Amino acid sequence: MRRADRLFQILQYLRGGRLITAAQLAEKLEVTPRTIYRDIAHLIGSGVPIDGEAGVGYLMRDGYDLPPLMFTQEEIVALVAGARILQSWGGTKMAAAAQEALVKIDTVLPDDARQKVGQVNVHAVTMPWHGGTWRDYIDQFEAAAEDLIRFDITYEDEKGNESQRIVRPLGVWFWGKVWTAVCWCELRNDFRMFRLDRIGQLTEAGKFRPQKDQTLQHFMDAKAYMR
């Protein structure tokens, strides 16, 4: 969880003058009490009226609340359209997260802005063939790129030829109709892009250590995707 998200969650738990200890917050947010102490100090330093101390607990004084989210009409269209596209074309977890994000945004928007959300006329159509395990692969490759997990995959090229590869995921790209995984391929000892809808079997193959010349930025700088 990003620190900004964690700070927001701490404020949510402190709403309504509830007394809560650092240990309780740490358990809920899956961090150490020391991290909570630092976060509380940061919030207090930012002007949030939090009372309490370590070992006793913390509460937020009445009268303080998070300001409502304010978006322009163009920003609302962009957020809603992006979420709808992910729901139709994104990974399984991405789609669920997009829906949850819309629900959260809707609950904190002022009434006039909430009405605008329902008036957005941008939609993404889910095609009849748009399904299968590759939607799960989007989430898996994105997580693997973050956690440095190698995959052992069976891949079928455009001619129908199958090959077995050990790959190091670096990121996923959407091309308007298909998703590809940008990887370092251990078989070719080079960057490769794999269409997720052409991947058959996929299993984890252990962790990898990032190499300075095998990063996604290096791939983009080399414009390898244009070859």
PDB file of C-alpha atoms in Angstrom, residues 73 76-77 80 84 106 111-123:
ATOM      1  CA  GLN A  73     -16.446  17.867 -15.875  1.00  0.00           C
ATOM      2  CA  ILE A  76     -15.047  13.186 -14.293  1.00  0.00           C
ATOM      3  CA  VAL A  77     -15.400  12.033 -17.912  1.00  0.00           C
ATOM      4  CA  VAL A  80     -15.442   7.270 -15.557  1.00  0.00           C
ATOM      5  CA  ARG A  84     -15.339   1.560 -17.825  1.00  0.00           C
ATOM      6  CA  ASP A 106     -19.265   8.488  -5.935  1.00  0.00           C
ATOM      7  CA  ASP A 111     -24.303  16.069  -5.183  1.00  0.00           C
ATOM      8  CA  ASP A 112     -23.893  18.108  -8.368  1.00  0.00           C
ATOM      9  CA  ALA A 113     -20.695  16.276  -9.321  1.00  0.00           C
ATOM     10  CA  ARG A 114     -22.314  12.900  -8.530  1.00  0.00           C
ATOM     11  CA  GLN A 115     -25.030  13.642 -11.057  1.00  0.00           C
ATOM     12  CA  LYS A 116     -22.382  14.300 -13.695  1.00  0.00           C
ATOM     13  CA  VAL A 117     -20.945  10.806 -13.197  1.00  0.00           C
ATOM     14  CA  GLY A 118     -24.217   9.243 -14.342  1.00  0.00           C
ATOM     15  CA  GLN A 119     -24.309  11.557 -17.353  1.00  0.00           C
ATOM     16  CA  VAL A 120     -20.997  10.414 -18.848  1.00  0.00           C
ATOM     17  CA  ASN A 121     -21.812   8.978 -22.275  1.00  0.00           C
ATOM     18  CA  VAL A 122     -18.531   7.141 -22.861  1.00  0.00           C
ATOM     19  CA  HIS A 123     -18.857   3.347 -22.773  1.00  0.00           C
TER      20      HIS A 123
END
